PDB file of C-alpha atoms in Angstrom:
ATOM      1  CA  GLU J  29      83.872  87.350  66.145  1.00 43.00           C
ATOM      2  CA  SER J  30      85.743  84.658  68.068  1.00 47.00           C
ATOM      3  CA  ASP J  31      84.416  83.557  71.437  1.00 49.00           C
ATOM      4  CA  GLU J  32      87.178  82.508  73.882  1.00 52.00           C
ATOM      5  CA  ASN J  33      84.861  80.302  75.975  1.00 48.00           C
ATOM      6  CA  PRO J  34      85.461  76.689  74.813  1.00 46.00           C
ATOM      7  CA  LEU J  35      82.103  75.513  76.177  1.00 45.00           C
ATOM      8  CA  ARG J  36      80.164  77.896  73.987  1.00 46.00           C
ATOM      9  CA  ASN J  37      81.866  76.703  70.820  1.00 44.00           C
ATOM     10  CA  SER J  38      81.854  73.027  71.752  1.00 47.00           C
ATOM     11  CA  ASP J  39      79.815  70.631  69.675  1.00 48.00           C
ATOM     12  CA  SER J  40      79.628  68.106  72.488  1.00 45.00           C
ATOM     13  CA  ILE J  41      78.276  70.230  75.343  1.00 49.00           C
ATOM     14  CA  SER J  42      75.583  72.849  75.303  1.00 49.00           C
ATOM     15  CA  LEU J  43      74.219  74.781  78.249  1.00 50.00           C
ATOM     16  CA  LYS J  44      70.881  76.207  77.233  1.00 53.00           C
ATOM     17  CA  ARG J  45      68.130  77.956  79.085  1.00 52.00           C
ATOM     18  CA  LYS J  46      64.867  76.274  78.155  1.00 51.00           C
ATOM     19  CA  ARG J  47      61.499  77.939  78.429  1.00 53.00           C
ATOM     20  CA  PRO J  48      59.022  75.587  80.077  1.00 52.00           C
ATOM     21  CA  SER J  49      55.443  75.439  78.908  1.00 52.00           C
ATOM     22  CA  SER J  50      54.086  75.757  82.453  1.00 51.00           C
ATOM     23  CA  GLY J  51      55.021  77.903  85.442  1.00 48.00           C
ATOM     24  CA  ARG J  52      56.194  75.018  87.644  1.00 51.00           C
ATOM     25  CA  TYR J  53      59.909  75.866  87.376  1.00 53.00           C
ATOM     26  CA  GLY J  54      60.075  78.827  89.755  1.00 53.00           C
ATOM     27  CA  ARG J  55      59.486  82.544  89.558  1.00 57.00           C
ATOM     28  CA  ARG J  56      61.733  83.181  86.589  1.00 61.00           C
ATOM     29  CA  GLY J  57      59.995  80.583  84.430  1.00 63.00           C
ATOM     30  CA  SER J  58      63.169  78.957  83.157  1.00 74.00           C
ATOM     31  CA  ARG J  59      65.468  76.107  84.039  1.00 83.00           C
ATOM     32  CA  ARG J  60      69.018  75.257  83.063  1.00 86.00           C
ATOM     33  CA  SER J  61      69.830  72.005  81.346  1.00 90.00           C
ATOM     34  CA  VAL J  62      72.872  70.178  80.095  1.00 90.00           C
ATOM     35  CA  SER J  63      72.959  68.063  76.972  1.00 88.00           C
ATOM     36  CA  LEU J  64      75.792  65.784  75.924  1.00 85.00           C
ATOM     37  CA  ASP J  65      76.868  64.546  72.511  1.00 87.00           C
ATOM     38  CA  LYS J  66      75.705  61.049  71.563  1.00 89.00           C
ATOM     39  CA  SER J  67      79.247  59.865  70.823  1.00 91.00           C
ATOM     40  CA  VAL J  68      81.599  59.783  73.764  1.00 88.00           C
ATOM     41  CA  CYS J  69      85.113  58.540  74.447  1.00 90.00           C
ATOM     42  CA  VAL J  70      85.296  56.180  77.423  1.00 92.00           C
ATOM     43  CA  ILE J  71      88.606  56.162  79.275  1.00 94.00           C
ATOM     44  CA  PRO J  72      88.872  53.473  81.952  1.00 94.00           C
ATOM     45  CA  ILE J  73      90.186  54.551  85.346  1.00 93.00           C
ATOM     46  CA  PRO J  74      92.354  51.950  87.096  1.00 93.00           C
ATOM     47  CA  SER J  75      91.333  50.547  90.450  1.00 93.00           C
ATOM     48  CA  ARG J  76      93.412  51.764  93.389  1.00 90.00           C
ATOM     49  CA  GLU J  77      94.947  48.294  93.713  1.00 92.00           C
ATOM     50  CA  GLU J  78      96.357  48.580  90.180  1.00 95.00           C
ATOM     51  CA  TYR J  79      98.618  51.530  91.018  1.00 94.00           C
ATOM     52  CA  THR J  80     102.176  51.030  92.255  1.00 94.00           C
ATOM     53  CA  GLY J  81     102.917  51.967  95.877  1.00 93.00           C
ATOM     54  CA  ARG J  82     104.838  55.042  94.710  1.00 94.00           C
ATOM     55  CA  VAL J  83     101.907  56.297  92.641  1.00 94.00           C
ATOM     56  CA  ARG J  84      99.412  55.554  95.436  1.00 92.00           C
ATOM     57  CA  GLU J  85     101.512  57.638  97.863  1.00 92.00           C
ATOM     58  CA  ARG J  86     101.344  60.577  95.466  1.00 92.00           C
ATOM     59  CA  LEU J  87      97.606  60.262  94.781  1.00 93.00           C
ATOM     60  CA  TRP J  88      96.292  59.585  98.290  1.00 93.00           C
ATOM     61  CA  SER J  89      97.264  60.930 101.707  1.00 95.00           C
ATOM     62  CA  SER J  90      97.879  58.780 104.778  1.00 93.00           C
ATOM     63  CA  SER J  91      95.795  59.356 107.899  1.00 95.00           C
ATOM     64  CA  GLU J  92      98.814  61.013 109.543  1.00 97.00           C
ATOM     65  CA  GLU J  93      99.193  63.390 106.607  1.00 96.00           C
ATOM     66  CA  LEU J  94      95.457  64.195 106.659  1.00 97.00           C
ATOM     67  CA  PHE J  95      95.629  64.944 110.394  1.00 98.00           C
ATOM     68  CA  ALA J  96      98.693  67.206 109.979  1.00 97.00           C
ATOM     69  CA  ASN J  97      97.037  69.062 107.070  1.00 97.00           C
ATOM     70  CA  ALA J  98      93.816  69.539 109.052  1.00 98.00           C
ATOM     71  CA  ALA J  99      95.756  70.904 112.053  1.00 98.00           C
ATOM     72  CA  ARG J 100      97.752  73.287 109.819  1.00 97.00           C
ATOM     73  CA  ASN J 101      94.582  74.414 108.019  1.00 97.00           C
ATOM     74  CA  SER J 102      92.872  75.084 111.362  1.00 97.00           C
ATOM     75  CA  VAL J 103      95.742  77.331 112.507  1.00 97.00           C
ATOM     76  CA  GLU J 104      95.700  79.205 109.207  1.00 98.00           C
ATOM     77  CA  PHE J 105      91.910  79.586 109.101  1.00 98.00           C
ATOM     78  CA  ALA J 106      91.801  80.725 112.745  1.00 98.00           C
ATOM     79  CA  SER J 107      94.363  83.429 111.927  1.00 97.00           C
ATOM     80  CA  GLU J 108      91.978  84.647 109.228  1.00 97.00           C
ATOM     81  CA  GLY J 109      89.146  85.016 111.739  1.00 97.00           C
ATOM     82  CA  TRP J 110      87.404  81.833 110.543  1.00 97.00           C
ATOM     83  CA  ASN J 111      86.225  83.891 107.554  1.00 97.00           C
ATOM     84  CA  TRP J 112      86.835  82.464 104.081  1.00 95.00           C
ATOM     85  CA  ARG J 113      86.585  85.982 102.645  1.00 96.00           C
ATOM     86  CA  GLN J 114      89.717  86.882 104.646  1.00 96.00           C
ATOM     87  CA  ALA J 115      91.734  83.918 103.313  1.00 97.00           C
ATOM     88  CA  VAL J 116      95.330  84.707 102.387  1.00 97.00           C
ATOM     89  CA  GLU J 117      95.729  84.159  98.655  1.00 97.00           C
ATOM     90  CA  ASP J 118      98.890  82.797  97.012  1.00 97.00           C
ATOM     91  CA  GLU J 119     100.192  86.328  96.445  1.00 97.00           C
ATOM     92  CA  GLY J 120     100.132  86.937 100.212  1.00 97.00           C
ATOM     93  CA  MET J 121     102.070  83.780 101.064  1.00 98.00           C
ATOM     94  CA  LEU J 122     105.771  83.546 101.855  1.00 97.00           C
ATOM     95  CA  VAL J 123     107.902  81.414  99.518  1.00 97.00           C
ATOM     96  CA  HIS J 124     110.431  78.898 100.848  1.00 96.00           C
ATOM     97  CA  LYS J 125     113.149  79.504  98.260  1.00 96.00           C
ATOM     98  CA  PRO J 126     114.809  76.056  98.245  1.00 97.00           C
ATOM     99  CA  THR J 127     111.531  74.195  97.608  1.00 97.00           C
ATOM    100  CA  GLY J 128     109.207  76.878  96.224  1.00 96.00           C
ATOM    101  CA  GLU J 129     106.638  75.858  98.845  1.00 96.00           C
ATOM    102  CA  LEU J 130     104.117  78.542  99.830  1.00 97.00           C
ATOM    103  CA  ILE J 131     103.975  79.274 103.559  1.00 97.00           C
ATOM    104  CA  HIS J 132     101.090  81.013 105.299  1.00 98.00           C
ATOM    105  CA  PRO J 133     102.311  84.160 107.143  1.00 97.00           C
ATOM    106  CA  ILE J 134     100.842  82.950 110.459  1.00 97.00           C
ATOM    107  CA  HIS J 135     103.580  80.303 110.661  1.00 97.00           C
ATOM    108  CA  LEU J 136     106.320  82.984 110.526  1.00 96.00           C
ATOM    109  CA  HIS J 137     104.384  85.008 113.094  1.00 97.00           C
ATOM    110  CA  ASN J 138     104.143  81.969 115.398  1.00 96.00           C
ATOM    111  CA  ALA J 139     107.826  81.061 114.907  1.00 96.00           C
ATOM    112  CA  LEU J 140     108.911  84.602 115.802  1.00 96.00           C
ATOM    113  CA  ALA J 141     106.611  84.568 118.842  1.00 95.00           C
ATOM    114  CA  CYS J 142     108.217  81.301 120.015  1.00 94.00           C
ATOM    115  CA  ILE J 143     111.718  82.739 119.587  1.00 94.00           C
ATOM    116  CA  ASN J 144     110.693  85.876 121.478  1.00 92.00           C
ATOM    117  CA  GLN J 145     109.203  83.752 124.270  1.00 89.00           C
ATOM    118  CA  GLU J 146     112.386  81.651 124.500  1.00 87.00           C
ATOM    119  CA  GLU J 147     114.528  84.802 124.719  1.00 86.00           C
ATOM    120  CA  LYS J 148     112.339  86.128 127.546  1.00 84.00           C
ATOM    121  CA  SER J 149     112.576  82.837 129.458  1.00 83.00           C
ATOM    122  CA  ASP J 150     116.386  82.763 128.932  1.00 79.00           C
ATOM    123  CA  LYS J 151     116.622  86.245 130.499  1.00 76.00           C
ATOM    124  CA  ILE J 152     114.539  85.142 133.470  1.00 70.00           C
ATOM    125  CA  VAL J 153     116.812  82.129 134.028  1.00 61.00           C
ATOM    126  CA  THR J 154     119.950  84.325 133.747  1.00 59.00           C
ATOM    127  CA  VAL J 155     118.617  86.828 136.275  1.00 58.00           C
ATOM    128  CA  ALA J 156     117.639  84.052 138.678  1.00 56.00           C
ATOM    129  CA  ASN J 157     121.161  82.540 138.650  1.00 56.00           C
TER     130      ASN J 157
END
């Protein structure tokens, strides 16, 4: 019988439920623990100064980009009633065909509302002339 979970079959990581000898670990009388293999492979991670400017731009966002993302996320989350359970998943997003970028439906809704508002204001101007 093959188990598809790689953590269960791994020699280097085991997640076991240990039975404590005393009742000091809560009502259920057990606690989770993690144990690691004694041999490990250390892979150094470069300092941020060691990356080229092009790589740094791809790894980290500028303050302007962070601000724009936060503003966009606020609009999207507000449209979902500030409820993470109502979040629009990828399947519910629109796809910008040239780039493949996913677009939250609220942005189409807002764009159409702006167009509608502009058409109404154009009619008011026409009638006034």
